[in-house]
Coordinates of C-alpha atoms (C1' of nucleotides) in Angstrom, one line a residue:
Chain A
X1 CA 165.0 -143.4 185.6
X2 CA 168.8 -142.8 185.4
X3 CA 170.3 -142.7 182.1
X4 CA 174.0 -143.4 182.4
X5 CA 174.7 -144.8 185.8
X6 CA 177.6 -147.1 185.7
X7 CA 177.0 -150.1 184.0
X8 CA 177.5 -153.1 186.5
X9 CA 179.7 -154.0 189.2
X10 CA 180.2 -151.0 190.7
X11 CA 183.0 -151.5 193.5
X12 CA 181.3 -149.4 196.1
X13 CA 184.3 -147.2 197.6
X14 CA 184.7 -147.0 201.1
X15 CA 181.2 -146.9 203.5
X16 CA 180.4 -143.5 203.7
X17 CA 179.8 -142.8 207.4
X18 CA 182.6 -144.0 210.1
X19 CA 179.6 -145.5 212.7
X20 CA 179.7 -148.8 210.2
X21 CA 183.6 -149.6 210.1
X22 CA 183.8 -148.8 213.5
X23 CA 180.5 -151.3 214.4
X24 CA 182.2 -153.7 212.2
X25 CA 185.7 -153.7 214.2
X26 CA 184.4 -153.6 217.3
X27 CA 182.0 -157.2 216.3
X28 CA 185.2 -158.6 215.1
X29 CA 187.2 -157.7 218.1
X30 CA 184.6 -159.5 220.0
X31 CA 183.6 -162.3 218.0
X32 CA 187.7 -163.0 217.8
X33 CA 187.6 -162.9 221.5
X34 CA 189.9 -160.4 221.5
X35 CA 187.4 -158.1 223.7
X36 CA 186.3 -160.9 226.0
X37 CA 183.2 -160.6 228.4
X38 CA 183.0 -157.8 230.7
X39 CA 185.7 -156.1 228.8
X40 CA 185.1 -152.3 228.8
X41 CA 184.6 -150.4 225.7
X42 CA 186.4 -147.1 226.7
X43 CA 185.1 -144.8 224.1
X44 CA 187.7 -142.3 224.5
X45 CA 190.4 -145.2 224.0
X46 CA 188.8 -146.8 220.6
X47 CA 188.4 -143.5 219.4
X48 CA 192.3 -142.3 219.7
X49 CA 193.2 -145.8 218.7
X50 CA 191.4 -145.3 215.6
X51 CA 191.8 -141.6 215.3
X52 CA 188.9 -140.1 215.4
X53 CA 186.3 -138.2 217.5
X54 CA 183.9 -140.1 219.8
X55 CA 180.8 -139.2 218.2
X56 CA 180.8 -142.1 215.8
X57 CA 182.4 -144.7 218.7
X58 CA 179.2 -144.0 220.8
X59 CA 177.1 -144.5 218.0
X60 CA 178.4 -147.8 217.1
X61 CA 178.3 -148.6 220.8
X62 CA 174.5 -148.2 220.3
X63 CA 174.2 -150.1 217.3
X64 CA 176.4 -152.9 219.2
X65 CA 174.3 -152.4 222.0
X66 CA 171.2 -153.1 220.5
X67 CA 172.3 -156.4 219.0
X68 CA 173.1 -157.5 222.3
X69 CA 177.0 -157.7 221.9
X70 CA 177.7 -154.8 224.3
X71 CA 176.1 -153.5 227.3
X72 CA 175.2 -149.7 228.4
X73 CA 175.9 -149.1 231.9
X74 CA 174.8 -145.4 232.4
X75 CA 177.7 -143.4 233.5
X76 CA 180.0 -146.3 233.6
X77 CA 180.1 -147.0 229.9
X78 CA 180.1 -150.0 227.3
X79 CA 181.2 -153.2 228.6
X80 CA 180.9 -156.8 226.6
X81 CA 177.9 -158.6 227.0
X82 CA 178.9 -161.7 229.5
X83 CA 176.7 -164.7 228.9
X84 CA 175.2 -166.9 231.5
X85 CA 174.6 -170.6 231.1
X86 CA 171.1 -169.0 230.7
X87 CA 171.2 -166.6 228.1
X88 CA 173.1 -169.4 226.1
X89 CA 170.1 -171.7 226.5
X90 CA 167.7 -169.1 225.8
X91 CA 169.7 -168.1 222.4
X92 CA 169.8 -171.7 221.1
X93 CA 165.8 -171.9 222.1
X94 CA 165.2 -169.4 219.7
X95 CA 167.9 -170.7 217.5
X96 CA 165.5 -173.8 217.4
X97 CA 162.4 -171.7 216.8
X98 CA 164.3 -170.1 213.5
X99 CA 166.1 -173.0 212.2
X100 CA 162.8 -175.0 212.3
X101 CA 161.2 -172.8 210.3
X102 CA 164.2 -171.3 208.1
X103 CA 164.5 -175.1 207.1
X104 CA 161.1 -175.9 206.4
X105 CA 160.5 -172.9 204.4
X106 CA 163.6 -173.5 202.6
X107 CA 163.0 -176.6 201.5
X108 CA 159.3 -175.8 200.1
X109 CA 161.5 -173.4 197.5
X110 CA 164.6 -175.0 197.2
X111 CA 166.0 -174.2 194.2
X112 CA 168.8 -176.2 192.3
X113 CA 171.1 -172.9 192.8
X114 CA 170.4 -173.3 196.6
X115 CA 171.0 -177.5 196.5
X116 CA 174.1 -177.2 194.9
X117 CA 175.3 -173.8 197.2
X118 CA 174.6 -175.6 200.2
X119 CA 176.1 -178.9 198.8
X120 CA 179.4 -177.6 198.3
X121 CA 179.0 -176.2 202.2
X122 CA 178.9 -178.9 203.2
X123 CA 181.9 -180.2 200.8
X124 CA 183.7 -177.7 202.3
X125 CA 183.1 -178.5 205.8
X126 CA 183.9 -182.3 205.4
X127 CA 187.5 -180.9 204.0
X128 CA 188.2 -178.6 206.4
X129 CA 187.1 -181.3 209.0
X130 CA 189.6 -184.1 207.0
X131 CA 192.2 -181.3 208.0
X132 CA 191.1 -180.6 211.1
X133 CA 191.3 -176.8 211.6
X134 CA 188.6 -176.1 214.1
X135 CA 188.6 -172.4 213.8
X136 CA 187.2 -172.5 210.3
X137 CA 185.1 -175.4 211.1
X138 CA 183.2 -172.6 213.0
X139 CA 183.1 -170.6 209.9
X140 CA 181.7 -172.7 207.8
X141 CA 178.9 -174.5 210.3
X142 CA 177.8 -170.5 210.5
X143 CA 178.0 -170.5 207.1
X144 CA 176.2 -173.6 206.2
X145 CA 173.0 -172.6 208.6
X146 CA 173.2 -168.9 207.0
X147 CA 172.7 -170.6 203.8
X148 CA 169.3 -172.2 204.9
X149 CA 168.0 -169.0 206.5
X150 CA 169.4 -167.4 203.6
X151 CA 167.2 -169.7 201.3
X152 CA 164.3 -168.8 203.5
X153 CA 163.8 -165.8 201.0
X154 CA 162.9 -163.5 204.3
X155 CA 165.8 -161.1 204.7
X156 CA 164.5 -160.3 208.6
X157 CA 164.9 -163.8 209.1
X158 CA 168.1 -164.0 208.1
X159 CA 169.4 -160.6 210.1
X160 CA 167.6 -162.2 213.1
X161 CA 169.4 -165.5 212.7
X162 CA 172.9 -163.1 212.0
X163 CA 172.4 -161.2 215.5
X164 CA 171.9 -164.7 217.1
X165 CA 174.9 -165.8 215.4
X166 CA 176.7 -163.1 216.7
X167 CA 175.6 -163.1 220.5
X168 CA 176.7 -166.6 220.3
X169 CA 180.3 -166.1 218.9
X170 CA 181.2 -164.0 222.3
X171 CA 181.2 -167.6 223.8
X172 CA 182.5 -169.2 221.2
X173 CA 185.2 -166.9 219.7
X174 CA 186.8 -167.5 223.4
X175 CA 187.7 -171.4 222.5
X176 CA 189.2 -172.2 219.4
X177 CA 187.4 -175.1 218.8
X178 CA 183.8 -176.1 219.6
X179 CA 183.2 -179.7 219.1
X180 CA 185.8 -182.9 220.8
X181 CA 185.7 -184.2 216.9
X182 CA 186.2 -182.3 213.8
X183 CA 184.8 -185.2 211.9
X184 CA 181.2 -185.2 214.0
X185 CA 180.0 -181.8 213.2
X186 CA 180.4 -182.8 209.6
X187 CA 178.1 -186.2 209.9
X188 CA 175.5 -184.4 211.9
X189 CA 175.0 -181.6 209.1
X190 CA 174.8 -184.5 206.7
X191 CA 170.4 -185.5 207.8
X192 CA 169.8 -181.6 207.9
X193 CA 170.5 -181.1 204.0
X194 CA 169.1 -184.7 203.3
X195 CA 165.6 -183.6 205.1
X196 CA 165.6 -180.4 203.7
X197 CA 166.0 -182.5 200.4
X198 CA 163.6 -184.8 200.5
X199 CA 161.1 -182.1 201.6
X200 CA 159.6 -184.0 204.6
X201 CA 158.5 -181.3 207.3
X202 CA 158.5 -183.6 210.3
X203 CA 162.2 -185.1 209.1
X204 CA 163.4 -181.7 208.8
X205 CA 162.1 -180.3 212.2
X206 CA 164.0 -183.3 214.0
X207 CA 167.2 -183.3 212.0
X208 CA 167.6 -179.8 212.9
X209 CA 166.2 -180.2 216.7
X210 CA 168.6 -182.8 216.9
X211 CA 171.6 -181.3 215.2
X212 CA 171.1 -178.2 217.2
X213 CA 170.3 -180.1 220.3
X214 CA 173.6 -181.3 220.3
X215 CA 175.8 -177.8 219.9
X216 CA 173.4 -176.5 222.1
X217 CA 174.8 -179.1 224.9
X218 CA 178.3 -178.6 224.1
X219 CA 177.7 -174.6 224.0
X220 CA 176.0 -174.6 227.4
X221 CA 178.9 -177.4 228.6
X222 CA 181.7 -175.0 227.8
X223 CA 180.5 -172.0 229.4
X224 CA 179.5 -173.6 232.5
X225 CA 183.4 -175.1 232.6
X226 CA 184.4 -171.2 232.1
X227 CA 181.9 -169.9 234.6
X228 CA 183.0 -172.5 236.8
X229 CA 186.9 -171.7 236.3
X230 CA 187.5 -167.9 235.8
Chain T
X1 CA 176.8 -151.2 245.7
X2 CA 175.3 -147.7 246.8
X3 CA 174.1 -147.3 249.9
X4 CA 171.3 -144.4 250.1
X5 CA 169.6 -145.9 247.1
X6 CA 165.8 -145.4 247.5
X7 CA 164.2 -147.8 248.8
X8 CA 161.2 -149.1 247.0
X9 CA 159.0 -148.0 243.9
X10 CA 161.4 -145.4 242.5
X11 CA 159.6 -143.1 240.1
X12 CA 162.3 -143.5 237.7
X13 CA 162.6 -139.5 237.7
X14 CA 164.4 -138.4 233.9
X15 CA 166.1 -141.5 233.2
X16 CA 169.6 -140.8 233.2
X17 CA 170.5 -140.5 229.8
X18 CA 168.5 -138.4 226.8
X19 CA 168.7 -141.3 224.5
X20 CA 166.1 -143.3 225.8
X21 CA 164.0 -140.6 226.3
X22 CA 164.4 -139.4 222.9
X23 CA 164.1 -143.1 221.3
X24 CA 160.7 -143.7 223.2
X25 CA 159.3 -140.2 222.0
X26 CA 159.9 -141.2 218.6
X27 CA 158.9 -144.6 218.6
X28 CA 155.2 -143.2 220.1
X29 CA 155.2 -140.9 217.1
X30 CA 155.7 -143.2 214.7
X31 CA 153.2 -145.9 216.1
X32 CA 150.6 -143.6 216.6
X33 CA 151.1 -142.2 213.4
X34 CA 152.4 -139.1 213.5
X35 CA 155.2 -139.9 212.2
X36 CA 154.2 -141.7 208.7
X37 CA 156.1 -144.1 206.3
X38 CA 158.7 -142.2 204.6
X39 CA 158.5 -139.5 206.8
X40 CA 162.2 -137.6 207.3
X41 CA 163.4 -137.2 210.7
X42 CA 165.5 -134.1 210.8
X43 CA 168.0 -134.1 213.2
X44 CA 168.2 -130.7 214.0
X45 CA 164.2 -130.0 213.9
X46 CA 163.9 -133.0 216.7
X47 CA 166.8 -131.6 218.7
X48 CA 164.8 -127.7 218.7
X49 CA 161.8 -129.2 219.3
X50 CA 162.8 -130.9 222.4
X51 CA 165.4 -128.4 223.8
X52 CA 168.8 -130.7 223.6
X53 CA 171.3 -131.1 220.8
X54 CA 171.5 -132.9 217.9
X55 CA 174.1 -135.8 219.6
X56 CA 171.5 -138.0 221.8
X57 CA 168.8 -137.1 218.5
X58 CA 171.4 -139.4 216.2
X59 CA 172.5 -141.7 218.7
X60 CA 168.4 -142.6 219.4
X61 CA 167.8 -143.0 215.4
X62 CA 170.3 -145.6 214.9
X63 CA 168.8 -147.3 217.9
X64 CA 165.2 -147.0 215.8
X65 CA 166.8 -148.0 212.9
X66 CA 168.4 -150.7 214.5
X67 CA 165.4 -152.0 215.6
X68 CA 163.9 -151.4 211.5
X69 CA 161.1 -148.3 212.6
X70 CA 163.6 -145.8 210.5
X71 CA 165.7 -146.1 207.8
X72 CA 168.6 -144.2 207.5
X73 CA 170.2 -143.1 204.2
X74 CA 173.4 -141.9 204.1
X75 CA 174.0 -138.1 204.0
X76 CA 170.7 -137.4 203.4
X77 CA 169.2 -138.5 206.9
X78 CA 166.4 -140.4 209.1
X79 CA 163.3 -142.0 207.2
X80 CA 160.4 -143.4 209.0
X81 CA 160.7 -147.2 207.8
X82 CA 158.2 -147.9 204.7
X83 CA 156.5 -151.1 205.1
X84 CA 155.7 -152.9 201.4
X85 CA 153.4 -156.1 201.4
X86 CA 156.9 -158.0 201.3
X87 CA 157.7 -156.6 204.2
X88 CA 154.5 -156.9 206.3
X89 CA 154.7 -160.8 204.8
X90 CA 157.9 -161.3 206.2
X91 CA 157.0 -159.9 209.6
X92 CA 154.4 -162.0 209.8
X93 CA 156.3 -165.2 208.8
X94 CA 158.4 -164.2 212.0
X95 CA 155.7 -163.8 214.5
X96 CA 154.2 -167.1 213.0
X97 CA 157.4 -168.7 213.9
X98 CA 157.7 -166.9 217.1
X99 CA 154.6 -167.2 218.5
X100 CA 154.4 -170.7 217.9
X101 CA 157.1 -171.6 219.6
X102 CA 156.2 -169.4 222.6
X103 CA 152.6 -170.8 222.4
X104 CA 153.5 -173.9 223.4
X105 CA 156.8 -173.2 225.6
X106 CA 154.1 -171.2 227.4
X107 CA 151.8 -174.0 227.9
X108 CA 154.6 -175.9 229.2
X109 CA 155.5 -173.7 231.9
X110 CA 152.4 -172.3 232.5
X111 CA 151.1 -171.1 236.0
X112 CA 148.3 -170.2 237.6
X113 CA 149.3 -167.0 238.1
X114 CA 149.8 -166.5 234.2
X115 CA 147.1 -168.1 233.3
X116 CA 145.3 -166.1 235.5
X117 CA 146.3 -162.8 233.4
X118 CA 145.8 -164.3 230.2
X119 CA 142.1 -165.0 231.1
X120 CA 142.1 -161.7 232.7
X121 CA 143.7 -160.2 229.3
X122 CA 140.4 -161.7 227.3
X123 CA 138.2 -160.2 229.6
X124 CA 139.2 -157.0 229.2
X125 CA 139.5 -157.7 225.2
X126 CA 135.8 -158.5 225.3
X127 CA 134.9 -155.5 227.2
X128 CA 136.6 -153.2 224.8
X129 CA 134.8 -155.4 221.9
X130 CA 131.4 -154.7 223.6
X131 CA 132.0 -150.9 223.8
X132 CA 133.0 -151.2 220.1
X133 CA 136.7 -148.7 220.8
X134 CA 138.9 -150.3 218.0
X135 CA 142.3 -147.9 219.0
X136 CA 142.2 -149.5 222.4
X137 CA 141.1 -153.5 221.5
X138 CA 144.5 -153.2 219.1
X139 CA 146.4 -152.6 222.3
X140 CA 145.2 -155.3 224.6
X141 CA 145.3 -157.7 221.3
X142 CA 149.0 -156.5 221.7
X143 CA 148.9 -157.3 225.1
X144 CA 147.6 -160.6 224.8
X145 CA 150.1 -161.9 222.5
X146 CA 152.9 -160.1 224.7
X147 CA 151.9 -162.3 227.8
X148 CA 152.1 -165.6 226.1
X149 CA 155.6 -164.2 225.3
X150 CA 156.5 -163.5 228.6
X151 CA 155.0 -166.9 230.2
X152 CA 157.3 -168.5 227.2
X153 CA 160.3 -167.6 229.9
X154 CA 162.9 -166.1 227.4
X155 CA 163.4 -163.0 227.6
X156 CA 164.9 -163.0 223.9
X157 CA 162.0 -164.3 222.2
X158 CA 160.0 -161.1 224.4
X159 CA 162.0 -158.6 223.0
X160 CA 161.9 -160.1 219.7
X161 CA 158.5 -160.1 219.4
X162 CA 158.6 -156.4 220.3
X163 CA 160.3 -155.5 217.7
X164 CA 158.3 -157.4 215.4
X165 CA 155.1 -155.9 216.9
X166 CA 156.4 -152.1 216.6
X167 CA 157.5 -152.4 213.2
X168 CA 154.3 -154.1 212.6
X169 CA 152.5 -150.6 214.5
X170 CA 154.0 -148.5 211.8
X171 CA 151.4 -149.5 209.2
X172 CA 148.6 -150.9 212.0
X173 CA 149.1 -147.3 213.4
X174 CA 147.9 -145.8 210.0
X175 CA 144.3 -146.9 210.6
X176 CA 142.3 -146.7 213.8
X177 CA 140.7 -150.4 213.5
X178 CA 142.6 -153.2 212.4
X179 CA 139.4 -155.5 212.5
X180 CA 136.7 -154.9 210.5
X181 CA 134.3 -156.8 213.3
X182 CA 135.7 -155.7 216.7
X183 CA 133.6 -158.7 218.6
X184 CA 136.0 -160.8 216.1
X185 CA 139.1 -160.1 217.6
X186 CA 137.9 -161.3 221.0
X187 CA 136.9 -164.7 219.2
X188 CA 139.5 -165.2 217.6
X189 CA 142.1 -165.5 220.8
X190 CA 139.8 -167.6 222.7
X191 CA 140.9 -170.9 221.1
X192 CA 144.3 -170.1 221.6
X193 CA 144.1 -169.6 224.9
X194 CA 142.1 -172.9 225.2
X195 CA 144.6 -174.9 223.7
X196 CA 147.0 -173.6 225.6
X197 CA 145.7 -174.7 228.7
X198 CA 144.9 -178.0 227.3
X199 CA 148.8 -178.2 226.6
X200 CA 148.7 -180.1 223.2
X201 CA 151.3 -178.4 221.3
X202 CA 149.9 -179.7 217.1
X203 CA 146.7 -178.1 218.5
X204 CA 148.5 -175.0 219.8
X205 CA 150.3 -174.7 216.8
X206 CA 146.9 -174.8 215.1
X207 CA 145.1 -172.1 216.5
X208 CA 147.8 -170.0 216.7
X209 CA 148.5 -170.3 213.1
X210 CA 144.8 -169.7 212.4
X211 CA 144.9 -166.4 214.6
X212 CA 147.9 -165.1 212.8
X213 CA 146.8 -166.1 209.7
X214 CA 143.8 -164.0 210.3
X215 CA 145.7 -161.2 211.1
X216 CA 148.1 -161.0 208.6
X217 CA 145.3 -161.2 205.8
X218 CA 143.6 -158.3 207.4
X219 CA 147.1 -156.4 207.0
X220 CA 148.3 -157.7 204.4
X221 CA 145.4 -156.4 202.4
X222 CA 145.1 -152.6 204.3
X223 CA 149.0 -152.3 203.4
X224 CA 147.9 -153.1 199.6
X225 CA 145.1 -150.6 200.0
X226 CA 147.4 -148.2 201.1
X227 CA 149.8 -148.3 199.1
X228 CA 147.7 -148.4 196.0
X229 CA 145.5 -145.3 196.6
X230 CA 148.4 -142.8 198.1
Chain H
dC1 C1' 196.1 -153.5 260.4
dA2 C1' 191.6 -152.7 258.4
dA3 C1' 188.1 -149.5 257.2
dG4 C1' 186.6 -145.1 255.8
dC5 C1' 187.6 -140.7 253.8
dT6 C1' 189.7 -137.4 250.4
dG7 C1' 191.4 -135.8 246.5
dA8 C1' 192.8 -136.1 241.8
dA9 C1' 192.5 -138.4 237.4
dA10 C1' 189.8 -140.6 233.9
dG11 C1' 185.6 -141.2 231.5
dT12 C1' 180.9 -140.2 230.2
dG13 C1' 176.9 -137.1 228.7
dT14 C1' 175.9 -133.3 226.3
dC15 C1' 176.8 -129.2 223.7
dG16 C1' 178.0 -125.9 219.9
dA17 C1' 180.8 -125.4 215.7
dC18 C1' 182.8 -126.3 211.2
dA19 C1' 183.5 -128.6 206.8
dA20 C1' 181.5 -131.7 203.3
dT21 C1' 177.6 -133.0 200.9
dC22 C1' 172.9 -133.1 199.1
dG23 C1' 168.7 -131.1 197.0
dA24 C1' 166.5 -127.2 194.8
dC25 C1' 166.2 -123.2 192.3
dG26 C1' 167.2 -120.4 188.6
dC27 C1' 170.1 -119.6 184.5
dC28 C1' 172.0 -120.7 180.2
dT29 C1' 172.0 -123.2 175.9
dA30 C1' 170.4 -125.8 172.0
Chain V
dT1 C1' 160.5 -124.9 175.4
dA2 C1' 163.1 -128.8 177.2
dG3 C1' 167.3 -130.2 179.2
dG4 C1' 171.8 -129.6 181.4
dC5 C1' 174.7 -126.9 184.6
dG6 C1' 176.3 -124.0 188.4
dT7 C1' 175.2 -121.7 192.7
dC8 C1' 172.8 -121.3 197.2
dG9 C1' 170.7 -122.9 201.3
dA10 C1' 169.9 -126.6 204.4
dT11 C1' 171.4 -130.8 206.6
dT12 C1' 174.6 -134.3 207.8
dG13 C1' 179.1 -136.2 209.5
dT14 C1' 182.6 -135.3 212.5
dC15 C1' 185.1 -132.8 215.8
dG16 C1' 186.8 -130.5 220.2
dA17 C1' 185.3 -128.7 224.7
dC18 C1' 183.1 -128.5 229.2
dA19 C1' 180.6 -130.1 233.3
dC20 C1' 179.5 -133.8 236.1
dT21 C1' 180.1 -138.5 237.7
dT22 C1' 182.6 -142.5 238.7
dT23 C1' 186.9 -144.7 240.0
dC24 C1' 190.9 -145.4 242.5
dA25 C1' 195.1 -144.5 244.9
dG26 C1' 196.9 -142.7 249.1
dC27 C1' 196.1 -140.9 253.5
dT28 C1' 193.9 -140.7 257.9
dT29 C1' 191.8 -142.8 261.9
dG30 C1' 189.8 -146.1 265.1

DNA sequence: CAAGCTGAAAGTGTCGACAATCGACGCCTA
DNA sequence: TAGGCGTCGATTGTCGACACTTTCAGCTTG
């Protein structure tokens, strides 16, 4: 057991390996849409626009790679993923499959700290919605269906749930906003929670089927209109 | 497009790249054992040991940690992934929400053709339980779950339940029988298959939850045996 | 004018090397 | 003798270099 190791909060200065900042820049670029689908991934170029070697650029090309953001093309390189109507459908399929379940487990240990958390989410959402700023609409719907998985209590849930998250945003970062009205994604979050607070299995599994059901057609919707119009 | 491409049934001759090589020589170590829990991977000592350099080496780790068979700790290197009763829990919660799901996507689209090789699948499952060979009856377990996967027709949920499944190899690869009655095993999946091809999804939902529940006692309690009596 | 060929430029796959850091051993001190 | 400290070896993190492959622009040719 350590004897004097800093007390609390410690601030944890700067990641100590490159591979993780870079993993991280490159998911935002993507996410943002700024690297749109099919985009190459030069790693020469990232690496002298970040100034440094490539070594820790291919690596976070794996790691990328293996979340299914990027694609290896041997010899040819990195390129970002490009999603078919397909691999949208079969992402909110298994967005069903562990929403279902994140949301009944949930609310079997639903804890007032969790209630409240998720509460205020949705607080938040109906604000942002009053104001209408679609981009961090996005944010917080993520946010608000992290917080079930989160209150799962199974942390491989959650990553799973967080790389599914992430495939998706390479569609959605490329429109600013996802749903017609700001106001509806609000009112359609609204039976999730309730279910999950009354505890009903059956109510919770068609809240969420339906709730999801629904981005899932507006997803599929947009990127058959971008498919469709390059 | 290439033009003198062979034709048919390439051998795949040394894939391309040493990554994948080197990923899929480590990933058999570690789920036949070789490798155990905690285990340090050693750049360098890989690198000598097959001939290459210690670049492809790193680049396949973060793929295995990526996909949670190693752990890597900061400047100090590659561990083979250590698998608490937590963890095994959690893996199981997934596969029970996985295989569910598949389960009855399955019996929705199911063929002849695929039901065909699931019948086929539990054929050769009671063979193996007949001639009592516990190594190989955890493989065409495996194998069974795996097709009921693949009939589910997402090629996302396939890949995510082999994950699950090899990080669930690294402790299942400890012992030689997972079962303590091999004939079991073979009992065990017949009801699932059943209600699969009856196509009621509560009563697919059932069995499967039955099977798995099964299973996850077995290894729930050999992880606790294990990690009790080092 | 279109199609195919050729050469150069750019980029990937892999390697060996160097500095920084971690763990272990032995030494010193109380 | 127990505990803390400094040094040494081993390993990681990162880098620059080289060979081979792919790509593409310009040229040749039917």
């Amino acid at each position: 057991m350590r004897a004097i190791s800093p007390p609390v909060g410690l601030p944890v200065l700067a990641e100590s390996d490159l591979v993780r900042q870079v993993a991280r820049r490159l998911t935002d670029a993507i996410v943002q849409g700024r690297l749109p689908p099919g985009a190459k991934v030069a790693e020469a170029a990232v690496a002298r626009e970040l100034g440094i070697s490539r070594a820790p650029v291919r690596e976070a090309a794996r790691l990328l790679e293996s979340q299914g953001l990027l694609k290896a093309s041997p010899r040819r390189g990195f390129f970002v993923r490009e999603l078919s109507a397909k691999d949208v459908d079969e992402l909110y399929d298994l967005r069903l499959c562990v929403e279902r379940h994140a949301a009944v487990e949930a609310a079997r240990r639903l804890t007032p700290a969790m209630r409240e958390g998720l509460r205020r989410q949705l607080d938040v959402m109906r604000e942002l919605a009053r104001r209408d700023d679609p981009a961090m609409i996005v944010e917080a719907d993520y946010q608000f269906h992290r917080l079930i998985c989160e209150a799962a209590g199974n942390a491989r849930l959650l990553r799973l749930f967080d790389g599914l998250a992430s495939e998706l945003r390479i569609v959605i970062g490329l429109i600013g906003r996802l749903y017609d009205d700001s106001q509806e994604i609000a009112r359609t979050h609204e039976p999730v929670l309730a279910a999950i607070e009354a505890g009903h299995p059956e109510r919770i599994v068609a809240h969420v089927d339906h709730h999801i059901g629904v981005a899932r057609r507006e997803v599929v919707r947009l990127v058959q209109s971008l498919t469709l119009t390059p």
